[in-house]
Coordinates of N, CA and C in Angstrom, one line a residue:
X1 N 0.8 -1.2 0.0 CA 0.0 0.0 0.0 C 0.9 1.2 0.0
X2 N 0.1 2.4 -0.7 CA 1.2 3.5 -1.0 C 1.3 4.4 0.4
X3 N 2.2 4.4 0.9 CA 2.1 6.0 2.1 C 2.5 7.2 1.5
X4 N 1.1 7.9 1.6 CA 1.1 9.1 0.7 C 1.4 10.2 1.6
X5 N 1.8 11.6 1.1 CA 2.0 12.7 1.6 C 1.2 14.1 1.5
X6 N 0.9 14.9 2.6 CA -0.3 15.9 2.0 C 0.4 16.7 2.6
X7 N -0.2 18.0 2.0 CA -0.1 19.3 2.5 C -0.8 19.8 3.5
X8 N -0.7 21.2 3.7 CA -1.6 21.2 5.2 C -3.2 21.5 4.5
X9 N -3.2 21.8 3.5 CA -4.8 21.7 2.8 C -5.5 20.3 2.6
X10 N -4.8 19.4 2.8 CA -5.3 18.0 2.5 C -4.8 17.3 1.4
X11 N -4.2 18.2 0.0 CA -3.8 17.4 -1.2 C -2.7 16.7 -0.6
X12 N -2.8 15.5 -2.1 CA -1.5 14.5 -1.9 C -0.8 15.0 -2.8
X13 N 0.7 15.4 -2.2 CA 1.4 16.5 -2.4 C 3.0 15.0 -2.5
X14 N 2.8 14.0 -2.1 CA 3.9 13.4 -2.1 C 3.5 11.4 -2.0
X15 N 5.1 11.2 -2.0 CA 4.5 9.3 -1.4 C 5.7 8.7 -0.8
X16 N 5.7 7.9 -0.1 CA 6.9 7.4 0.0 C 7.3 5.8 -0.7
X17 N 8.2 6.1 -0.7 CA 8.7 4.0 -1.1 C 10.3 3.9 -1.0
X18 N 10.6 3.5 0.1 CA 11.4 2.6 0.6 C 12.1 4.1 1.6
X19 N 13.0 4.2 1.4 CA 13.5 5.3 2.0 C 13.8 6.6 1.4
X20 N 12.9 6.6 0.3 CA 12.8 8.0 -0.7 C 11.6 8.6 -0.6
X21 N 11.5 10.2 -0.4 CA 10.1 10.6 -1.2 C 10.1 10.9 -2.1
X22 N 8.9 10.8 -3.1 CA 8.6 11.0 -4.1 C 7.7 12.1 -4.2
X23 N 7.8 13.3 -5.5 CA 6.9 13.9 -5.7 C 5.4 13.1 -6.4
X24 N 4.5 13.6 -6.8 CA 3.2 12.7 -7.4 C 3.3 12.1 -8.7
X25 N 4.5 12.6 -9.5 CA 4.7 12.4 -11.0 C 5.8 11.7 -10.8
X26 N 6.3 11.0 -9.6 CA 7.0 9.8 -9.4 C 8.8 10.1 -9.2
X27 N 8.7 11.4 -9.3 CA 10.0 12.2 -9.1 C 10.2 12.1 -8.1
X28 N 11.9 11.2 -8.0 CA 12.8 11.5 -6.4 C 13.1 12.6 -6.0
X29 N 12.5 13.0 -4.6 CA 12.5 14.5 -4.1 C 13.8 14.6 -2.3
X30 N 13.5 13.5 -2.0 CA 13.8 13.5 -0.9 C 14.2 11.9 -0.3
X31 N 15.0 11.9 0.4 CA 15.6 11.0 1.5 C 14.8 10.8 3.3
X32 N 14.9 9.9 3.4 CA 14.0 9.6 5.1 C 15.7 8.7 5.8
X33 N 15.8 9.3 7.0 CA 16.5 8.4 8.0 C 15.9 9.1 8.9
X34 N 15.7 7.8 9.8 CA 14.6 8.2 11.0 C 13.5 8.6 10.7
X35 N 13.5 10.1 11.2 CA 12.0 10.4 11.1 C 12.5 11.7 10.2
X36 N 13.6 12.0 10.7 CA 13.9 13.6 9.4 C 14.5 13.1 7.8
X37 N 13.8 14.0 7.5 CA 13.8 14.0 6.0 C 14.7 15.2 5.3
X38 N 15.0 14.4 4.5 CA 16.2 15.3 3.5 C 16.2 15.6 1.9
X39 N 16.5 16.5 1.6 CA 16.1 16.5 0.3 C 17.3 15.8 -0.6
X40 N 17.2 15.3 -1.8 CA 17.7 14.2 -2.7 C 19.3 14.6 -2.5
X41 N 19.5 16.0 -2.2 CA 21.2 16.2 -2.2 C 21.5 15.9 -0.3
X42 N 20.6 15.8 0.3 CA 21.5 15.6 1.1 C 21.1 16.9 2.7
X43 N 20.7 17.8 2.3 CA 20.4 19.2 3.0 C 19.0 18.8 3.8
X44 N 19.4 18.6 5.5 CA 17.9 18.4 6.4 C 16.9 19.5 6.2
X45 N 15.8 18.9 5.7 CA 14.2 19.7 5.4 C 13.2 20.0 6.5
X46 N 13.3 18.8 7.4 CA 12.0 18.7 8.2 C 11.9 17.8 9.1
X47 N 11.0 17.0 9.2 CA 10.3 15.8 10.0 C 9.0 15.1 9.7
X48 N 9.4 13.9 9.3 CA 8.0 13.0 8.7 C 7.0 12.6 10.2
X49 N 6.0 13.5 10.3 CA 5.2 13.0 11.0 C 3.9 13.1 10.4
X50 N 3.5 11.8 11.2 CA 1.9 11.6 10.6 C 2.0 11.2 9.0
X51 N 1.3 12.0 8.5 CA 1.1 12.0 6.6 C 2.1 13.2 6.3
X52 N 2.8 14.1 6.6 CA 2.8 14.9 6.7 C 4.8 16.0 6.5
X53 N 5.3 16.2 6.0 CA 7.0 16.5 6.3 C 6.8 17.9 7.1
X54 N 7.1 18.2 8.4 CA 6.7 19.2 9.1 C 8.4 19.8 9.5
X55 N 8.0 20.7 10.2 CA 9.1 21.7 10.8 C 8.7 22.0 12.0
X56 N 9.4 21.0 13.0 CA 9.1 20.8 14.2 C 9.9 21.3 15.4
X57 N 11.2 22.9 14.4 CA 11.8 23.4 15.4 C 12.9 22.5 16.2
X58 N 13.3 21.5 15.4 CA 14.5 20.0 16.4 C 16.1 21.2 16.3
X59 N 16.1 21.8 15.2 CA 17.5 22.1 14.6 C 17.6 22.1 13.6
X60 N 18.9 21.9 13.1 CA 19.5 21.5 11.9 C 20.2 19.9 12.0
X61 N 19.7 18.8 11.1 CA 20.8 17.7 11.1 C 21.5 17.6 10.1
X62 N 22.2 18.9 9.5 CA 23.1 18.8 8.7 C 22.6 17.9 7.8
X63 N 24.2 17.7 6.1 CA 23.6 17.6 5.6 C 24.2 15.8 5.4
X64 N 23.1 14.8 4.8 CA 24.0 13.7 4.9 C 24.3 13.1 3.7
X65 N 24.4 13.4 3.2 CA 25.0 13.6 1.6 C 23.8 12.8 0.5
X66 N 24.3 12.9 -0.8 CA 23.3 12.7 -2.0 C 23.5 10.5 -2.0
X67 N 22.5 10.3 -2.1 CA 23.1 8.9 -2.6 C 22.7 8.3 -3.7
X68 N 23.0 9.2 -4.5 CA 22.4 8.6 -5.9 C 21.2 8.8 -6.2
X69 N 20.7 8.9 -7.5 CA 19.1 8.9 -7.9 C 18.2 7.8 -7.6
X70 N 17.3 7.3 -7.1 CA 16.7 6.1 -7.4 C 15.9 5.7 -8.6
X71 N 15.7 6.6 -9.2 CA 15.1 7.0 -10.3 C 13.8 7.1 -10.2
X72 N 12.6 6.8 -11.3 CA 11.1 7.3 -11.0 C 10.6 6.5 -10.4
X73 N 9.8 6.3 -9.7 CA 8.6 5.6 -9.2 C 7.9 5.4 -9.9
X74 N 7.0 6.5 -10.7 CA 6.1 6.5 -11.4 C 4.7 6.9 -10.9
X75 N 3.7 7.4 -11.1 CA 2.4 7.9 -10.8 C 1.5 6.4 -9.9
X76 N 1.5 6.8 -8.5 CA 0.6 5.6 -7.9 C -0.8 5.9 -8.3
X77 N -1.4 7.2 -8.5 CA -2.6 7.6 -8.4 C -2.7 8.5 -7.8
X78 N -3.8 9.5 -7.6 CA -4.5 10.7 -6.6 C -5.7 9.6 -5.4
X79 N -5.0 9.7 -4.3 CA -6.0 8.7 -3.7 C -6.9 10.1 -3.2
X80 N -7.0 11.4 -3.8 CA -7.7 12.5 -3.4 C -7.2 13.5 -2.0
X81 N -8.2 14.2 -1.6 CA -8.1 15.2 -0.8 C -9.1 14.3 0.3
X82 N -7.9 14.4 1.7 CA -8.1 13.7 2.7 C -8.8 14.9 3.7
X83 N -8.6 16.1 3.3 CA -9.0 16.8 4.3 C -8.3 18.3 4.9
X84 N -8.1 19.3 5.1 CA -7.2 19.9 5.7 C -7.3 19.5 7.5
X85 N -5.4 19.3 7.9 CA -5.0 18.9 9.0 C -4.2 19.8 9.3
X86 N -3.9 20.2 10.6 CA -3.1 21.0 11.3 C -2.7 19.9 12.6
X87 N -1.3 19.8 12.8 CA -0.8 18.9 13.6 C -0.1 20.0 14.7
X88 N -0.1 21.3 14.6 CA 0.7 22.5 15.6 C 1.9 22.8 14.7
X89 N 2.5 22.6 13.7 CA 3.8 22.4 13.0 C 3.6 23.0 11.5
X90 N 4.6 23.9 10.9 CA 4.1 24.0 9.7 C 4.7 23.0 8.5
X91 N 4.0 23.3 7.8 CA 4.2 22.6 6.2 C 5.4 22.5 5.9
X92 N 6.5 21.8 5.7 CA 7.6 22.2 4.6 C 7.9 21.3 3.8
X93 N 7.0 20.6 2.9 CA 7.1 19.7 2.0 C 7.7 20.2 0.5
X94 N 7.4 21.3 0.5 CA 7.5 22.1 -0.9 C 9.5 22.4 -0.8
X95 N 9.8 22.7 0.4 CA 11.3 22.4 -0.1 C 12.3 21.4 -0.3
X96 N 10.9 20.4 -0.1 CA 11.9 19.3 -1.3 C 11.8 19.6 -2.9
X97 N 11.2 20.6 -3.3 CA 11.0 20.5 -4.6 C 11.6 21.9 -5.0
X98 N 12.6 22.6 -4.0 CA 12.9 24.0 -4.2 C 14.9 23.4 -5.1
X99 N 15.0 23.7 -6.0 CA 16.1 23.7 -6.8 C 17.1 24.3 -5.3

């Protein structure tokens, strides 16, 4: 089953598989160790909690470097709009996708 990712409006904004996220168009965006999330080069973004890549104020975990492309995933689908959620934490999903 896919674990999808949303924004704080409810879209599914992401997904995961294996220890990558993926944007929706199946693009490698980001890295998971632990619970913080990194973007594909390497540079800490956030914190996967819930559905969700948040900014939970921990710090910086530095950067842990690029490990290659995994290449596409591919399109799982739009399983739709779950809803808008507020967990106390803001959104920072979108800078996995900042050049």
């Amino acid at each position: 089953m896919t674990e999808y990712l949303y924004d704080k409006g409810g879209r599914a904004v992401g997904y995961v598989r294996g220890r990558y996220i993926h944007s929706m168009d199946g693009r490698a965006v980001g890295q998971i160790s632990g619970t913080h999330v990194h973007k594909l080069t390497g540079a800490y973004v956030g914190e996967l909690h819930k559905d969700m890549v948040v900014d939970k104020h921990l710090g910086n975990f530095g950067n842990i470097g690029n490990p290659g492309n995994p290449g596409n995933a591919g399109n799982p689908g739009n399983p739709g709009n779950r809803g808008s959620m507020n967990y106390g934490y803001f959104d920072v999903f979108q800078k996995l996708l900042e050049k």
